[in-house]
Amino acid sequence: MRTPSSPAVANDSVSTFLRAFRADRVPVPEDLSTRLAGLRLSQAIARGGPIDLEIGCGVGWHPIRYARENPGRTVVAIERTAEKFAKFRERLARHPELTNLIAVHADAVAWITHFAPPGTFDRLFLLYPNPNPKNPAARWVRMPFFGRLLESLRPGAEIELRTNVEAYAEEAAREAADRWGLRDGERHRFTRAEVYPANARTHFERKYLERGEACFSLRWRI
């Protein structure tokens, strides 16, 4: 039986920002399907084996392919937008064999806060999140909640963030180091010369590559 481990990151810097995050002020998701997804996560923890998390999975390109290629891993894929999640659910319905994929229609902050114990996830994917140009404080690595997100990871966990905005990538690397102690990460720039659009990880990545834009991948190991 797998039990959640201690938080992956525990230092003074993280503790400071964790104090700024008030879990008691985050409403508990009441939707039945959202709660059932939490139950499925609890069952996956009890079974053992690696568990991975993707936040903002859109229409499901990446989590479906990833779950198919990694049948021994449980994948939790969260999407808040109703329209995108509907397309994700429709696509997932064509793959009944993917019992290792937990699709969650919810706000990631609320769902993770109340359903993901510390030390749960082995990999975290933040693939092309909204850069929030008008509200930089809402960017993942600048949110106090990011400390709770780090708590949900197991020691040795991997984080990958992808974006097509170079300034966002630079800020994410800087803030991850300064706020959360995530240093010595890997950064990779790629274009369609390295990754053919048909092999893109997400719908957005394919669009960016087809337009000739550069994309950026940042990776950290906890």
PDB file of C-alpha atoms in Angstrom:
ATOM      1  CA  MET A   1       0.000   0.000   0.000  1.00  0.00           C
ATOM      2  CA  ARG A   2       1.330   3.403  -0.947  1.00  0.00           C
ATOM      3  CA  THR A   3       1.060   6.165   1.646  1.00  0.00           C
ATOM      4  CA  PRO A   4       1.715   9.840   0.940  1.00  0.00           C
ATOM      5  CA  SER A   5       5.228  10.818   1.962  1.00  0.00           C
ATOM      6  CA  SER A   6       6.507  13.960   3.617  1.00  0.00           C
ATOM      7  CA  PRO A   7       6.324  17.131   1.524  1.00  0.00           C
ATOM      8  CA  ALA A   8       8.975  17.301  -1.155  1.00  0.00           C
ATOM      9  CA  VAL A   9      10.151  20.793  -0.239  1.00  0.00           C
ATOM     10  CA  ALA A  10      10.441  22.047   3.303  1.00  0.00           C
ATOM     11  CA  ASN A  11      12.560  25.120   3.978  1.00  0.00           C
ATOM     12  CA  ASP A  12      12.182  28.585   5.475  1.00  0.00           C
ATOM     13  CA  SER A  13      11.414  30.203   2.124  1.00  0.00           C
ATOM     14  CA  VAL A  14       8.576  27.812   1.382  1.00  0.00           C
ATOM     15  CA  SER A  15       7.241  28.041   4.928  1.00  0.00           C
ATOM     16  CA  THR A  16       6.982  31.819   4.638  1.00  0.00           C
ATOM     17  CA  PHE A  17       4.860  31.650   1.508  1.00  0.00           C
ATOM     18  CA  LEU A  18       2.818  28.731   2.820  1.00  0.00           C
ATOM     19  CA  ARG A  19       1.742  30.896   5.733  1.00  0.00           C
ATOM     20  CA  ALA A  20       0.310  33.330   3.184  1.00  0.00           C
ATOM     21  CA  PHE A  21      -1.914  30.588   1.743  1.00  0.00           C
ATOM     22  CA  ARG A  22      -5.087  30.101   3.756  1.00  0.00           C
ATOM     23  CA  ALA A  23      -6.459  26.646   3.030  1.00  0.00           C
ATOM     24  CA  ASP A  24      -9.324  27.286   5.446  1.00  0.00           C
ATOM     25  CA  ARG A  25     -10.592  30.001   3.117  1.00  0.00           C
ATOM     26  CA  VAL A  26     -10.714  27.722   0.084  1.00  0.00           C
ATOM     27  CA  PRO A  27     -14.246  26.363  -0.435  1.00  0.00           C
ATOM     28  CA  VAL A  28     -14.647  22.596  -0.516  1.00  0.00           C
ATOM     29  CA  PRO A  29     -15.840  21.413  -3.957  1.00  0.00           C
ATOM     30  CA  GLU A  30     -19.411  20.169  -3.638  1.00  0.00           C
ATOM     31  CA  ASP A  31     -19.995  18.760  -7.125  1.00  0.00           C
ATOM     32  CA  LEU A  32     -20.527  14.987  -7.025  1.00  0.00           C
ATOM     33  CA  SER A  33     -18.230  14.225  -9.959  1.00  0.00           C
ATOM     34  CA  THR A  34     -15.494  16.313  -8.364  1.00  0.00           C
ATOM     35  CA  ARG A  35     -15.818  14.418  -5.101  1.00  0.00           C
ATOM     36  CA  LEU A  36     -15.819  11.092  -6.943  1.00  0.00           C
ATOM     37  CA  ALA A  37     -12.549  12.120  -8.583  1.00  0.00           C
ATOM     38  CA  GLY A  38     -11.175  12.713  -5.096  1.00  0.00           C
ATOM     39  CA  LEU A  39     -12.305   9.218  -4.093  1.00  0.00           C
ATOM     40  CA  ARG A  40     -10.565   7.739  -7.129  1.00  0.00           C
ATOM     41  CA  LEU A  41      -7.363   9.499  -6.113  1.00  0.00           C
ATOM     42  CA  SER A  42      -7.645   8.024  -2.612  1.00  0.00           C
ATOM     43  CA  GLN A  43      -8.064   4.576  -4.155  1.00  0.00           C
ATOM     44  CA  ALA A  44      -5.005   5.109  -6.359  1.00  0.00           C
ATOM     45  CA  ILE A  45      -2.963   6.087  -3.314  1.00  0.00           C
ATOM     46  CA  ALA A  46      -4.113   2.927  -1.529  1.00  0.00           C
ATOM     47  CA  ARG A  47      -3.168   0.736  -4.510  1.00  0.00           C
ATOM     48  CA  GLY A  48       0.322   2.163  -4.731  1.00  0.00           C
ATOM     49  CA  GLY A  49       2.308   3.114  -7.805  1.00  0.00           C
ATOM     50  CA  PRO A  50       3.289   6.496  -9.222  1.00  0.00           C
ATOM     51  CA  ILE A  51       0.696   9.246  -9.515  1.00  0.00           C
ATOM     52  CA  ASP A  52       1.104  12.257 -11.795  1.00  0.00           C
ATOM     53  CA  LEU A  53      -0.773  15.555 -11.987  1.00  0.00           C
ATOM     54  CA  GLU A  54      -1.553  17.871 -14.878  1.00  0.00           C
ATOM     55  CA  ILE A  55      -3.194  21.224 -14.209  1.00  0.00           C
ATOM     56  CA  GLY A  56      -5.004  22.967 -17.035  1.00  0.00           C
ATOM     57  CA  CYS A  57      -5.124  19.984 -19.373  1.00  0.00           C
ATOM     58  CA  GLY A  58      -7.426  21.688 -21.880  1.00  0.00           C
ATOM     59  CA  VAL A  59      -9.133  19.337 -24.319  1.00  0.00           C
ATOM     60  CA  GLY A  60      -7.066  16.394 -23.100  1.00  0.00           C
ATOM     61  CA  TRP A  61      -4.473  15.806 -25.809  1.00  0.00           C
ATOM     62  CA  HIS A  62      -1.586  15.341 -23.428  1.00  0.00           C
ATOM     63  CA  PRO A  63      -3.157  13.397 -20.540  1.00  0.00           C
ATOM     64  CA  ILE A  64      -4.822  10.877 -22.850  1.00  0.00           C
ATOM     65  CA  ARG A  65      -1.652  10.155 -24.753  1.00  0.00           C
ATOM     66  CA  TYR A  66       0.444  10.181 -21.590  1.00  0.00           C
ATOM     67  CA  ALA A  67      -1.905   7.767 -19.809  1.00  0.00           C
ATOM     68  CA  ARG A  68      -1.864   5.457 -22.832  1.00  0.00           C
ATOM     69  CA  GLU A  69       1.943   5.483 -22.957  1.00  0.00           C
ATOM     70  CA  ASN A  70       2.288   5.003 -19.178  1.00  0.00           C
ATOM     71  CA  PRO A  71      -0.263   2.359 -18.135  1.00  0.00           C
ATOM     72  CA  GLY A  72       1.526   1.779 -14.841  1.00  0.00           C
ATOM     73  CA  ARG A  73       1.040   5.378 -13.733  1.00  0.00           C
ATOM     74  CA  THR A  74      -2.125   7.060 -12.494  1.00  0.00           C
ATOM     75  CA  VAL A  75      -2.732  10.427 -14.143  1.00  0.00           C
ATOM     76  CA  VAL A  76      -4.873  13.157 -12.592  1.00  0.00           C
ATOM     77  CA  ALA A  77      -5.826  15.773 -15.202  1.00  0.00           C
ATOM     78  CA  ILE A  78      -7.619  18.927 -14.060  1.00  0.00           C
ATOM     79  CA  GLU A  79      -9.438  21.401 -16.296  1.00  0.00           C
ATOM     80  CA  ARG A  80     -11.607  24.234 -14.982  1.00  0.00           C
ATOM     81  CA  THR A  81     -13.120  25.537 -18.221  1.00  0.00           C
ATOM     82  CA  ALA A  82     -16.449  23.849 -18.957  1.00  0.00           C
ATOM     83  CA  GLU A  83     -16.130  23.945 -22.745  1.00  0.00           C
ATOM     84  CA  LYS A  84     -12.633  22.476 -22.771  1.00  0.00           C
ATOM     85  CA  PHE A  85     -13.502  19.828 -20.200  1.00  0.00           C
ATOM     86  CA  ALA A  86     -16.525  18.753 -22.252  1.00  0.00           C
ATOM     87  CA  LYS A  87     -14.236  18.115 -25.219  1.00  0.00           C
ATOM     88  CA  PHE A  88     -11.773  16.311 -22.959  1.00  0.00           C
ATOM     89  CA  ARG A  89     -14.526  14.083 -21.563  1.00  0.00           C
ATOM     90  CA  GLU A  90     -15.829  13.346 -25.056  1.00  0.00           C
ATOM     91  CA  ARG A  91     -12.357  12.399 -26.230  1.00  0.00           C
ATOM     92  CA  LEU A  92     -11.729  10.274 -23.132  1.00  0.00           C
ATOM     93  CA  ALA A  93     -14.994   8.385 -23.728  1.00  0.00           C
ATOM     94  CA  ARG A  94     -13.390   6.961 -26.854  1.00  0.00           C
ATOM     95  CA  HIS A  95     -10.667   5.389 -24.697  1.00  0.00           C
ATOM     96  CA  PRO A  96     -12.470   3.227 -22.108  1.00  0.00           C
ATOM     97  CA  GLU A  97      -9.259   1.281 -21.578  1.00  0.00           C
ATOM     98  CA  LEU A  98      -7.637   4.268 -19.848  1.00  0.00           C
ATOM     99  CA  THR A  99      -8.706   3.397 -16.322  1.00  0.00           C
ATOM    100  CA  ASN A 100      -5.522   5.037 -15.036  1.00  0.00           C
ATOM    101  CA  LEU A 101      -6.701   8.524 -16.048  1.00  0.00           C
ATOM    102  CA  ILE A 102      -8.725  10.570 -13.549  1.00  0.00           C
ATOM    103  CA  ALA A 103     -10.427  13.510 -15.277  1.00  0.00           C
ATOM    104  CA  VAL A 104     -11.316  16.359 -12.927  1.00  0.00           C
ATOM    105  CA  HIS A 105     -13.585  19.280 -13.797  1.00  0.00           C
ATOM    106  CA  ALA A 106     -12.767  21.713 -11.018  1.00  0.00           C
ATOM    107  CA  ASP A 107     -10.750  24.659  -9.867  1.00  0.00           C
ATOM    108  CA  ALA A 108      -7.300  23.184  -9.290  1.00  0.00           C
ATOM    109  CA  VAL A 109      -6.631  25.234  -6.155  1.00  0.00           C
ATOM    110  CA  ALA A 110      -9.771  23.994  -4.414  1.00  0.00           C
ATOM    111  CA  TRP A 111      -9.516  20.387  -5.581  1.00  0.00           C
ATOM    112  CA  ILE A 112      -5.847  19.927  -4.681  1.00  0.00           C
ATOM    113  CA  THR A 113      -6.264  21.713  -1.364  1.00  0.00           C
ATOM    114  CA  HIS A 114      -9.027  19.381  -0.216  1.00  0.00           C
ATOM    115  CA  PHE A 115      -8.395  16.093  -2.028  1.00  0.00           C
ATOM    116  CA  ALA A 116      -4.624  15.728  -2.565  1.00  0.00           C
ATOM    117  CA  PRO A 117      -2.704  14.875   0.618  1.00  0.00           C
ATOM    118  CA  PRO A 118       0.886  16.068   0.989  1.00  0.00           C
ATOM    119  CA  GLY A 119       3.399  13.807  -0.723  1.00  0.00           C
ATOM    120  CA  THR A 120       0.985  12.416  -3.321  1.00  0.00           C
ATOM    121  CA  PHE A 121       2.326  13.192  -6.802  1.00  0.00           C
ATOM    122  CA  ASP A 122       5.470  12.074  -8.606  1.00  0.00           C
ATOM    123  CA  ARG A 123       5.222  14.400 -11.591  1.00  0.00           C
ATOM    124  CA  LEU A 124       3.579  17.775 -12.140  1.00  0.00           C
ATOM    125  CA  PHE A 125       2.780  19.173 -15.583  1.00  0.00           C
ATOM    126  CA  LEU A 126       1.952  22.849 -16.118  1.00  0.00           C
ATOM    127  CA  LEU A 127       1.725  22.945 -19.886  1.00  0.00           C
ATOM    128  CA  TYR A 128       1.078  26.364 -21.389  1.00  0.00           C
ATOM    129  CA  PRO A 129      -0.716  27.952 -18.440  1.00  0.00           C
ATOM    130  CA  ASN A 130      -2.382  31.315 -18.842  1.00  0.00           C
ATOM    131  CA  PRO A 131       0.419  33.906 -18.479  1.00  0.00           C
ATOM    132  CA  ASN A 132      -2.094  36.340 -16.950  1.00  0.00           C
ATOM    133  CA  PRO A 133      -0.514  39.489 -18.426  1.00  0.00           C
ATOM    134  CA  LYS A 134      -2.966  41.744 -16.568  1.00  0.00           C
ATOM    135  CA  ASN A 135      -2.635  39.919 -13.245  1.00  0.00           C
ATOM    136  CA  PRO A 136       0.935  38.646 -12.739  1.00  0.00           C
ATOM    137  CA  ALA A 137       0.146  37.656  -9.150  1.00  0.00           C
ATOM    138  CA  ALA A 138      -2.104  34.907 -10.553  1.00  0.00           C
ATOM    139  CA  ARG A 139       0.805  33.150 -12.270  1.00  0.00           C
ATOM    140  CA  TRP A 140       1.441  29.756 -10.710  1.00  0.00           C
ATOM    141  CA  VAL A 141       4.907  30.314  -9.295  1.00  0.00           C
ATOM    142  CA  ARG A 142       3.870  33.665  -7.809  1.00  0.00           C
ATOM    143  CA  MET A 143       0.793  32.359  -6.011  1.00  0.00           C
ATOM    144  CA  PRO A 144       1.015  31.428  -2.312  1.00  0.00           C
ATOM    145  CA  PHE A 145      -0.871  28.262  -3.328  1.00  0.00           C
ATOM    146  CA  PHE A 146       2.240  27.085  -5.184  1.00  0.00           C
ATOM    147  CA  GLY A 147       3.658  26.164  -1.790  1.00  0.00           C
ATOM    148  CA  ARG A 148       0.679  23.876  -1.184  1.00  0.00           C
ATOM    149  CA  LEU A 149       1.230  22.457  -4.652  1.00  0.00           C
ATOM    150  CA  LEU A 150       4.841  21.677  -3.777  1.00  0.00           C
ATOM    151  CA  GLU A 151       3.631  20.003  -0.592  1.00  0.00           C
ATOM    152  CA  SER A 152       1.527  17.659  -2.723  1.00  0.00           C
ATOM    153  CA  LEU A 153       4.687  16.335  -4.420  1.00  0.00           C
ATOM    154  CA  ARG A 154       6.805  13.429  -3.248  1.00  0.00           C
ATOM    155  CA  PRO A 155      10.573  13.703  -2.713  1.00  0.00           C
ATOM    156  CA  GLY A 156      12.279  13.256  -6.071  1.00  0.00           C
ATOM    157  CA  ALA A 157       9.222  14.499  -7.960  1.00  0.00           C
ATOM    158  CA  GLU A 158       9.603  16.197 -11.327  1.00  0.00           C
ATOM    159  CA  ILE A 159       7.980  19.463 -12.403  1.00  0.00           C
ATOM    160  CA  GLU A 160       7.642  20.566 -16.020  1.00  0.00           C
ATOM    161  CA  LEU A 161       6.340  23.950 -17.126  1.00  0.00           C
ATOM    162  CA  ARG A 162       5.981  24.858 -20.800  1.00  0.00           C
ATOM    163  CA  THR A 163       5.172  28.229 -22.345  1.00  0.00           C
ATOM    164  CA  ASN A 164       5.543  30.112 -25.597  1.00  0.00           C
ATOM    165  CA  VAL A 165       6.269  33.389 -23.771  1.00  0.00           C
ATOM    166  CA  GLU A 166       9.992  33.800 -23.159  1.00  0.00           C
ATOM    167  CA  ALA A 167       9.527  36.488 -20.509  1.00  0.00           C
ATOM    168  CA  TYR A 168       7.156  34.165 -18.642  1.00  0.00           C
ATOM    169  CA  ALA A 169       9.744  31.369 -18.775  1.00  0.00           C
ATOM    170  CA  GLU A 170      12.439  33.696 -17.451  1.00  0.00           C
ATOM    171  CA  GLU A 171      10.219  34.922 -14.637  1.00  0.00           C
ATOM    172  CA  ALA A 172       9.120  31.393 -13.734  1.00  0.00           C
ATOM    173  CA  ALA A 173      12.735  30.258 -13.425  1.00  0.00           C
ATOM    174  CA  ARG A 174      13.618  33.281 -11.302  1.00  0.00           C
ATOM    175  CA  GLU A 175      10.578  33.103  -9.033  1.00  0.00           C
ATOM    176  CA  ALA A 176      10.891  29.340  -8.612  1.00  0.00           C
ATOM    177  CA  ALA A 177      14.428  29.847  -7.336  1.00  0.00           C
ATOM    178  CA  ASP A 178      13.827  32.932  -5.203  1.00  0.00           C
ATOM    179  CA  ARG A 179      10.472  32.022  -3.673  1.00  0.00           C
ATOM    180  CA  TRP A 180      10.550  28.252  -3.553  1.00  0.00           C
ATOM    181  CA  GLY A 181      14.201  27.248  -3.614  1.00  0.00           C
ATOM    182  CA  LEU A 182      13.859  25.419  -6.949  1.00  0.00           C
ATOM    183  CA  ARG A 183      17.305  25.906  -8.393  1.00  0.00           C
ATOM    184  CA  ASP A 184      19.420  24.050 -10.940  1.00  0.00           C
ATOM    185  CA  GLY A 185      16.453  23.449 -13.202  1.00  0.00           C
ATOM    186  CA  GLU A 186      16.736  22.659 -16.891  1.00  0.00           C
ATOM    187  CA  ARG A 187      15.586  25.101 -19.550  1.00  0.00           C
ATOM    188  CA  HIS A 188      15.122  24.182 -23.198  1.00  0.00           C
ATOM    189  CA  ARG A 189      14.029  26.312 -26.155  1.00  0.00           C
ATOM    190  CA  PHE A 190      12.586  24.514 -29.172  1.00  0.00           C
ATOM    191  CA  THR A 191      10.875  25.245 -32.471  1.00  0.00           C
ATOM    192  CA  ARG A 192       9.292  23.171 -35.210  1.00  0.00           C
ATOM    193  CA  ALA A 193      12.824  22.354 -36.347  1.00  0.00           C
ATOM    194  CA  GLU A 194      13.187  20.196 -33.205  1.00  0.00           C
ATOM    195  CA  VAL A 195       9.565  19.186 -32.599  1.00  0.00           C
ATOM    196  CA  TYR A 196       7.254  18.558 -35.527  1.00  0.00           C
ATOM    197  CA  PRO A 197       3.808  20.089 -34.830  1.00  0.00           C
ATOM    198  CA  ALA A 198       2.110  16.693 -35.195  1.00  0.00           C
ATOM    199  CA  ASN A 199       4.162  15.518 -32.205  1.00  0.00           C
ATOM    200  CA  ALA A 200       3.232  18.488 -30.024  1.00  0.00           C
ATOM    201  CA  ARG A 201       2.308  17.795 -26.407  1.00  0.00           C
ATOM    202  CA  THR A 202      -0.808  19.977 -26.400  1.00  0.00           C
ATOM    203  CA  HIS A 203      -3.263  21.699 -28.713  1.00  0.00           C
ATOM    204  CA  PHE A 204      -1.645  25.054 -27.902  1.00  0.00           C
ATOM    205  CA  GLU A 205       1.872  23.766 -28.506  1.00  0.00           C
ATOM    206  CA  ARG A 206       0.889  22.507 -31.924  1.00  0.00           C
ATOM    207  CA  LYS A 207      -0.594  25.894 -32.800  1.00  0.00           C
ATOM    208  CA  TYR A 208       2.503  27.763 -31.653  1.00  0.00           C
ATOM    209  CA  LEU A 209       4.870  25.481 -33.550  1.00  0.00           C
ATOM    210  CA  GLU A 210       2.777  25.700 -36.711  1.00  0.00           C
ATOM    211  CA  ARG A 211       3.033  29.494 -36.499  1.00  0.00           C
ATOM    212  CA  GLY A 212       6.809  29.244 -36.281  1.00  0.00           C
ATOM    213  CA  GLU A 213       7.002  30.391 -32.664  1.00  0.00           C
ATOM    214  CA  ALA A 214       9.572  29.187 -30.160  1.00  0.00           C
ATOM    215  CA  CYS A 215       8.435  27.275 -27.085  1.00  0.00           C
ATOM    216  CA  PHE A 216      10.192  26.877 -23.755  1.00  0.00           C
ATOM    217  CA  SER A 217      10.354  23.928 -21.376  1.00  0.00           C
ATOM    218  CA  LEU A 218      11.463  24.319 -17.759  1.00  0.00           C
ATOM    219  CA  ARG A 219      12.086  21.279 -15.588  1.00  0.00           C
ATOM    220  CA  TRP A 220      12.901  20.885 -11.918  1.00  0.00           C
ATOM    221  CA  ARG A 221      13.472  17.852  -9.735  1.00  0.00           C
ATOM    222  CA  ILE A 222      12.496  18.252  -6.095  1.00  0.00           C
TER     223      ILE A 222
END
